[in-house]
Amino acid sequence: MSSVPKFQLNTGAIAPAIGNERYVAQAIKESGIPREEIFITTKLAWHHPGREEEAIQESLRDLETDYVDLYLIHWPQALDANGNLKLNNDYNFTQTWAALEKIYESGRAKAIGVSNFSIKNLDILLNAARIIPADNQVELHPYLVQDELVQYCQAKGIAVTAYAPTGYATVRADPVINELAKKYGVAPTQITLAWHVARGVHVVPGSKNLEHQKENLKLPTLAEEDVKRITALDKNLRLSNAPDEKGEVGGWTVEQLGW
């Protein structure tokens, strides 16, 4: 792209299902900001594989735009129309990716990517893909560093975007994060976001608080030793999508997910 859009909007994990794409369209109109200055990301909901064409057209209609800047596969697994998990022999995410490649080639998505994909499932995808994913959006914060995944993606030319990037109140309360917040004279959240930036990771923080939104745009530059201290907090702890009592997430085992 010749220039980077000034404003980036991530419509959410299951935007078509919760209907927030229409609110994004309304917000864009009310803002008066030109469409080309706004970067819109939306996802193929995980009950929509098999109807990718219909899904992208519905998203474009609700967003009132001719294209999205980034279109993601929500999960490597999928649900059927009744909300039941599709078995491995009934669903192959490489077929969904092939459909997204056609959407990309049509110009309706300026880039395509994935979400919640591990190295294991990225390997499967890349063996079949004609187009390398532009982005992998995953849960990432100081208690879930995922260094191997980040390095893998960066080596393949896949950008990494962190959701739940602050680690919620759990990470905000960490003594090291708070010590560094005092050192740099900022809020704990700003320290965590600055850590992501230092790692070359994109972030999609969310806040309804205007002051917090402003804080998120003003990040300190962390010293290398402080970046390492934060990285060392890793607990391999998932706060957003933790496995259930059966060791599954969305019906898949941790092994299937490659976690």
mmCIF file of C-alpha atoms in Angstrom:
data_model
loop_
_atom_site.group_PDB
_atom_site.id
_atom_site.type_symbol
_atom_site.label_atom_id
_atom_site.label_comp_id
_atom_site.label_asym_id
_atom_site.label_seq_id
_atom_site.Cartn_x
_atom_site.Cartn_y
_atom_site.Cartn_z
ATOM 1 C CA MET A 1 0.000 0.000 0.000
ATOM 2 C CA SER A 2 1.178 3.497 -0.717
ATOM 3 C CA SER A 3 0.183 4.710 2.717
ATOM 4 C CA VAL A 4 -0.872 3.229 6.025
ATOM 5 C CA PRO A 5 -4.471 3.918 7.098
ATOM 6 C CA LYS A 6 -4.652 6.119 10.179
ATOM 7 C CA PHE A 7 -7.479 4.225 11.852
ATOM 8 C CA GLN A 8 -7.799 0.475 12.290
ATOM 9 C CA LEU A 9 -11.089 -1.220 13.177
ATOM 10 C CA ASN A 10 -11.337 -4.855 14.226
ATOM 11 C CA THR A 11 -15.004 -5.790 14.131
ATOM 12 C CA GLY A 12 -14.681 -8.651 16.600
ATOM 13 C CA ALA A 13 -14.381 -12.386 16.774
ATOM 14 C CA ILE A 14 -17.801 -13.293 15.376
ATOM 15 C CA ALA A 15 -18.868 -10.004 13.882
ATOM 16 C CA PRO A 16 -21.532 -11.401 11.528
ATOM 17 C CA ALA A 17 -23.152 -13.340 14.380
ATOM 18 C CA ILE A 18 -23.292 -10.453 16.858
ATOM 19 C CA GLY A 19 -24.162 -7.868 14.231
ATOM 20 C CA ASN A 20 -21.565 -5.224 15.095
ATOM 21 C CA GLU A 21 -20.533 -4.699 11.470
ATOM 22 C CA ARG A 22 -23.569 -2.442 11.035
ATOM 23 C CA TYR A 23 -22.441 -0.326 13.978
ATOM 24 C CA VAL A 24 -18.970 -0.056 12.467
ATOM 25 C CA ALA A 25 -20.542 1.226 9.243
ATOM 26 C CA GLN A 26 -22.541 3.780 11.195
ATOM 27 C CA ALA A 27 -19.469 4.913 13.147
ATOM 28 C CA ILE A 28 -17.469 5.362 9.947
ATOM 29 C CA LYS A 29 -20.207 7.517 8.426
ATOM 30 C CA GLU A 30 -20.546 9.651 11.545
ATOM 31 C CA SER A 31 -16.776 10.091 11.850
ATOM 32 C CA GLY A 32 -16.455 11.771 8.467
ATOM 33 C CA ILE A 33 -13.133 9.975 7.997
ATOM 34 C CA PRO A 34 -12.492 8.851 4.393
ATOM 35 C CA ARG A 35 -12.797 5.086 3.906
ATOM 36 C CA GLU A 36 -9.243 4.841 2.571
ATOM 37 C CA GLU A 37 -7.918 6.095 5.909
ATOM 38 C CA ILE A 38 -9.634 3.301 7.806
ATOM 39 C CA PHE A 39 -8.356 -0.289 8.015
ATOM 40 C CA ILE A 40 -11.249 -2.709 8.557
ATOM 41 C CA THR A 41 -10.694 -6.273 9.727
ATOM 42 C CA THR A 42 -13.516 -8.778 9.962
ATOM 43 C CA LYS A 43 -13.747 -12.554 10.209
ATOM 44 C CA LEU A 44 -15.455 -15.504 8.642
ATOM 45 C CA ALA A 45 -17.495 -16.768 11.586
ATOM 46 C CA TRP A 46 -16.744 -20.351 12.500
ATOM 47 C CA HIS A 47 -20.231 -21.538 11.528
ATOM 48 C CA HIS A 48 -19.800 -20.079 8.017
ATOM 49 C CA PRO A 49 -17.200 -22.328 6.326
ATOM 50 C CA GLY A 50 -18.862 -23.679 3.199
ATOM 51 C CA ARG A 51 -20.708 -20.414 2.596
ATOM 52 C CA GLU A 52 -17.740 -18.090 2.257
ATOM 53 C CA GLU A 53 -19.187 -16.222 -0.736
ATOM 54 C CA GLU A 54 -22.437 -15.480 1.052
ATOM 55 C CA ALA A 55 -20.581 -14.521 4.228
ATOM 56 C CA ILE A 56 -18.272 -11.958 2.628
ATOM 57 C CA GLN A 57 -21.170 -10.398 0.724
ATOM 58 C CA GLU A 58 -23.175 -10.106 3.955
ATOM 59 C CA SER A 59 -20.206 -8.491 5.721
ATOM 60 C CA LEU A 60 -19.663 -6.005 2.892
ATOM 61 C CA ARG A 61 -23.356 -5.166 2.880
ATOM 62 C CA ASP A 62 -23.453 -4.572 6.629
ATOM 63 C CA LEU A 63 -20.176 -2.623 6.594
ATOM 64 C CA GLU A 64 -21.423 -0.588 3.605
ATOM 65 C CA THR A 65 -18.133 -0.942 1.794
ATOM 66 C CA ASP A 66 -16.822 -2.588 -1.366
ATOM 67 C CA TYR A 67 -13.925 -4.283 0.414
ATOM 68 C CA VAL A 68 -12.398 -5.115 3.765
ATOM 69 C CA ASP A 69 -8.725 -4.599 4.381
ATOM 70 C CA LEU A 70 -8.250 -7.934 6.144
ATOM 71 C CA TYR A 71 -10.496 -11.017 6.197
ATOM 72 C CA LEU A 72 -9.701 -13.809 8.652
ATOM 73 C CA ILE A 73 -10.680 -17.421 9.247
ATOM 74 C CA HIS A 74 -11.890 -17.285 12.839
ATOM 75 C CA TRP A 75 -10.787 -20.763 14.021
ATOM 76 C CA PRO A 76 -9.191 -23.833 12.436
ATOM 77 C CA GLN A 77 -12.307 -25.802 13.423
ATOM 78 C CA ALA A 78 -15.858 -25.125 12.328
ATOM 79 C CA LEU A 79 -19.465 -25.492 13.431
ATOM 80 C CA ASP A 80 -22.362 -26.611 11.304
ATOM 81 C CA ALA A 81 -25.564 -24.598 10.890
ATOM 82 C CA ASN A 82 -26.940 -26.100 14.111
ATOM 83 C CA GLY A 83 -23.908 -25.087 16.181
ATOM 84 C CA ASN A 84 -22.411 -28.582 16.310
ATOM 85 C CA LEU A 85 -18.701 -29.144 15.806
ATOM 86 C CA LYS A 86 -17.804 -30.490 12.381
ATOM 87 C CA LEU A 87 -15.603 -33.552 12.641
ATOM 88 C CA ASN A 88 -12.176 -33.593 11.031
ATOM 89 C CA ASN A 89 -13.409 -35.782 8.175
ATOM 90 C CA ASP A 90 -16.271 -33.340 7.559
ATOM 91 C CA TYR A 91 -14.217 -30.150 7.535
ATOM 92 C CA ASN A 92 -10.837 -29.136 6.177
ATOM 93 C CA PHE A 93 -9.753 -25.543 6.773
ATOM 94 C CA THR A 94 -7.561 -25.657 3.658
ATOM 95 C CA GLN A 95 -10.796 -25.678 1.622
ATOM 96 C CA THR A 96 -11.959 -22.595 3.482
ATOM 97 C CA TRP A 97 -8.608 -20.967 2.759
ATOM 98 C CA ALA A 98 -8.987 -21.722 -0.960
ATOM 99 C CA ALA A 99 -12.324 -19.877 -0.867
ATOM 100 C CA LEU A 100 -10.666 -16.898 0.870
ATOM 101 C CA GLU A 101 -7.976 -16.858 -1.809
ATOM 102 C CA LYS A 102 -10.713 -16.368 -4.419
ATOM 103 C CA ILE A 103 -12.222 -13.548 -2.355
ATOM 104 C CA TYR A 104 -8.772 -11.917 -2.176
ATOM 105 C CA GLU A 105 -8.278 -12.259 -5.921
ATOM 106 C CA SER A 106 -11.681 -10.630 -6.505
ATOM 107 C CA GLY A 107 -10.511 -7.522 -4.598
ATOM 108 C CA ARG A 108 -13.174 -7.784 -1.924
ATOM 109 C CA ALA A 109 -10.470 -8.409 0.688
ATOM 110 C CA LYS A 110 -7.180 -6.548 0.361
ATOM 111 C CA ALA A 111 -5.517 -9.197 2.530
ATOM 112 C CA ILE A 112 -6.527 -12.541 4.038
ATOM 113 C CA GLY A 113 -5.356 -14.271 7.167
ATOM 114 C CA VAL A 114 -6.217 -16.578 10.027
ATOM 115 C CA SER A 115 -6.976 -16.458 13.728
ATOM 116 C CA ASN A 116 -6.149 -18.928 16.504
ATOM 117 C CA PHE A 117 -3.812 -20.943 14.282
ATOM 118 C CA SER A 118 -0.831 -22.743 15.818
ATOM 119 C CA ILE A 119 2.405 -23.735 14.100
ATOM 120 C CA LYS A 120 0.934 -27.214 13.604
ATOM 121 C CA ASN A 121 -2.124 -25.937 11.754
ATOM 122 C CA LEU A 122 -0.208 -23.232 9.884
ATOM 123 C CA ASP A 123 2.063 -25.973 8.523
ATOM 124 C CA ILE A 124 -1.002 -27.836 7.240
ATOM 125 C CA LEU A 125 -2.406 -24.647 5.717
ATOM 126 C CA LEU A 126 0.826 -23.557 4.062
ATOM 127 C CA ASN A 127 1.295 -26.953 2.415
ATOM 128 C CA ALA A 128 -1.949 -26.355 0.502
ATOM 129 C CA ALA A 129 -2.055 -22.559 0.187
ATOM 130 C CA ARG A 130 -1.243 -20.518 -2.893
ATOM 131 C CA ILE A 131 -1.244 -17.308 -0.845
ATOM 132 C CA ILE A 132 0.553 -16.986 2.472
ATOM 133 C CA PRO A 133 -1.689 -15.595 5.245
ATOM 134 C CA ALA A 134 -1.038 -11.921 5.839
ATOM 135 C CA ASP A 135 -1.844 -12.162 9.534
ATOM 136 C CA ASN A 136 -2.420 -14.588 12.397
ATOM 137 C CA GLN A 137 -4.523 -13.142 15.197
ATOM 138 C CA VAL A 138 -3.969 -15.023 18.468
ATOM 139 C CA GLU A 139 -4.265 -14.573 22.204
ATOM 140 C CA LEU A 140 -0.971 -13.066 23.296
ATOM 141 C CA HIS A 141 0.143 -11.285 26.477
ATOM 142 C CA PRO A 142 2.959 -11.492 29.065
ATOM 143 C CA TYR A 143 1.454 -14.635 30.618
ATOM 144 C CA LEU A 144 1.115 -16.257 27.169
ATOM 145 C CA VAL A 145 4.226 -15.170 25.275
ATOM 146 C CA GLN A 146 4.093 -17.780 22.452
ATOM 147 C CA ASP A 147 7.608 -16.874 21.378
ATOM 148 C CA GLU A 148 8.022 -19.886 19.074
ATOM 149 C CA LEU A 149 4.788 -19.060 17.227
ATOM 150 C CA VAL A 150 5.732 -15.387 16.886
ATOM 151 C CA GLN A 151 9.145 -16.259 15.467
ATOM 152 C CA TYR A 152 7.642 -18.849 13.114
ATOM 153 C CA CYS A 153 5.120 -16.370 11.719
ATOM 154 C CA GLN A 154 7.639 -13.581 11.339
ATOM 155 C CA ALA A 155 10.008 -15.924 9.493
ATOM 156 C CA LYS A 156 7.180 -16.839 7.090
ATOM 157 C CA GLY A 157 6.193 -13.218 6.506
ATOM 158 C CA ILE A 158 2.985 -13.583 8.515
ATOM 159 C CA ALA A 159 2.178 -10.636 10.765
ATOM 160 C CA VAL A 160 1.107 -11.495 14.309
ATOM 161 C CA THR A 161 -1.758 -9.625 15.943
ATOM 162 C CA ALA A 162 -2.423 -10.046 19.650
ATOM 163 C CA TYR A 163 -5.951 -10.143 20.993
ATOM 164 C CA ALA A 164 -6.467 -9.907 24.763
ATOM 165 C CA PRO A 165 -3.086 -8.119 24.544
ATOM 166 C CA THR A 166 -3.133 -6.674 28.064
ATOM 167 C CA GLY A 167 -3.921 -9.956 29.768
ATOM 168 C CA TYR A 168 -6.857 -8.290 31.492
ATOM 169 C CA ALA A 169 -6.710 -7.503 35.220
ATOM 170 C CA THR A 170 -4.651 -10.651 35.806
ATOM 171 C CA VAL A 171 -1.574 -9.268 34.058
ATOM 172 C CA ARG A 172 -2.258 -5.642 35.009
ATOM 173 C CA ALA A 173 -1.874 -6.682 38.656
ATOM 174 C CA ASP A 174 1.497 -8.353 38.125
ATOM 175 C CA PRO A 175 4.222 -6.826 40.376
ATOM 176 C CA VAL A 176 6.786 -6.589 37.557
ATOM 177 C CA ILE A 177 4.324 -4.822 35.254
ATOM 178 C CA ASN A 178 3.448 -2.368 38.013
ATOM 179 C CA GLU A 179 7.085 -1.780 38.912
ATOM 180 C CA LEU A 180 7.843 -0.911 35.301
ATOM 181 C CA ALA A 181 4.741 1.287 35.071
ATOM 182 C CA LYS A 182 6.125 3.369 37.939
ATOM 183 C CA LYS A 183 9.584 3.426 36.342
ATOM 184 C CA TYR A 184 8.243 4.815 33.049
ATOM 185 C CA GLY A 185 5.476 6.909 34.591
ATOM 186 C CA VAL A 186 2.664 5.217 32.687
ATOM 187 C CA ALA A 187 -0.236 2.837 33.330
ATOM 188 C CA PRO A 188 0.344 -0.952 33.497
ATOM 189 C CA THR A 189 -1.587 -1.398 30.243
ATOM 190 C CA GLN A 190 0.809 0.935 28.439
ATOM 191 C CA ILE A 191 3.748 -1.179 29.596
ATOM 192 C CA THR A 192 2.190 -4.353 28.227
ATOM 193 C CA LEU A 193 1.292 -2.753 24.896
ATOM 194 C CA ALA A 194 4.800 -1.313 24.613
ATOM 195 C CA TRP A 195 6.179 -4.835 25.151
ATOM 196 C CA HIS A 196 4.149 -6.100 22.185
ATOM 197 C CA VAL A 197 5.447 -3.269 20.005
ATOM 198 C CA ALA A 198 9.016 -4.095 21.027
ATOM 199 C CA ARG A 199 8.434 -7.669 19.815
ATOM 200 C CA GLY A 200 7.067 -6.530 16.464
ATOM 201 C CA VAL A 201 3.558 -7.705 17.336
ATOM 202 C CA HIS A 202 0.391 -5.808 16.365
ATOM 203 C CA VAL A 203 -2.247 -5.281 19.040
ATOM 204 C CA VAL A 204 -6.026 -4.848 19.083
ATOM 205 C CA PRO A 205 -6.782 -3.493 22.557
ATOM 206 C CA GLY A 206 -10.324 -2.514 23.385
ATOM 207 C CA SER A 207 -11.681 -0.014 25.891
ATOM 208 C CA LYS A 208 -14.890 1.945 26.384
ATOM 209 C CA ASN A 209 -12.979 4.506 28.449
ATOM 210 C CA LEU A 210 -11.868 7.518 26.396
ATOM 211 C CA GLU A 211 -8.858 8.244 28.618
ATOM 212 C CA HIS A 212 -7.695 4.637 28.337
ATOM 213 C CA GLN A 213 -8.066 4.840 24.575
ATOM 214 C CA LYS A 214 -5.811 7.897 24.548
ATOM 215 C CA GLU A 215 -3.291 6.146 26.802
ATOM 216 C CA ASN A 216 -3.114 3.245 24.364
ATOM 217 C CA LEU A 217 -1.747 5.630 21.731
ATOM 218 C CA LYS A 218 1.059 6.902 23.964
ATOM 219 C CA LEU A 219 3.493 4.107 24.652
ATOM 220 C CA PRO A 220 6.971 4.286 26.175
ATOM 221 C CA THR A 221 9.999 2.752 24.479
ATOM 222 C CA LEU A 222 11.132 -0.028 26.772
ATOM 223 C CA ALA A 223 14.757 -0.796 27.501
ATOM 224 C CA GLU A 224 15.851 -4.208 26.211
ATOM 225 C CA GLU A 225 16.331 -5.564 29.714
ATOM 226 C CA ASP A 226 12.775 -4.577 30.612
ATOM 227 C CA VAL A 227 11.402 -6.325 27.526
ATOM 228 C CA LYS A 228 13.212 -9.468 28.669
ATOM 229 C CA ARG A 229 11.819 -9.137 32.206
ATOM 230 C CA ILE A 230 8.269 -9.006 30.853
ATOM 231 C CA THR A 231 8.888 -11.946 28.503
ATOM 232 C CA ALA A 232 10.138 -13.955 31.476
ATOM 233 C CA LEU A 233 6.668 -13.675 33.063
ATOM 234 C CA ASP A 234 5.408 -16.328 30.632
ATOM 235 C CA LYS A 235 3.163 -18.958 32.255
ATOM 236 C CA ASN A 236 1.677 -20.418 29.048
ATOM 237 C CA LEU A 237 -1.627 -19.298 30.566
ATOM 238 C CA ARG A 238 -4.644 -18.746 28.334
ATOM 239 C CA LEU A 239 -7.029 -16.211 29.815
ATOM 240 C CA SER A 240 -9.369 -15.697 26.877
ATOM 241 C CA ASN A 241 -9.709 -19.246 25.501
ATOM 242 C CA ALA A 242 -8.641 -21.609 28.252
ATOM 243 C CA PRO A 243 -9.204 -25.350 27.734
ATOM 244 C CA ASP A 244 -12.262 -26.730 29.538
ATOM 245 C CA GLU A 245 -12.334 -29.583 32.041
ATOM 246 C CA LYS A 246 -11.985 -32.063 29.158
ATOM 247 C CA GLY A 247 -8.907 -30.255 27.871
ATOM 248 C CA GLU A 248 -10.774 -28.939 24.839
ATOM 249 C CA VAL A 249 -11.422 -25.547 23.258
ATOM 250 C CA GLY A 250 -14.386 -25.314 20.938
ATOM 251 C CA GLY A 251 -14.573 -29.094 20.778
ATOM 252 C CA TRP A 252 -10.965 -29.634 19.724
ATOM 253 C CA THR A 253 -8.302 -31.041 22.014
ATOM 254 C CA VAL A 254 -5.214 -29.028 22.820
ATOM 255 C CA GLU A 255 -3.279 -31.488 20.675
ATOM 256 C CA GLN A 256 -5.527 -30.885 17.655
ATOM 257 C CA LEU A 257 -5.164 -27.142 18.121
ATOM 258 C CA GLY A 258 -1.403 -27.503 18.340
ATOM 259 C CA TRP A 259 -1.246 -25.769 21.719
#
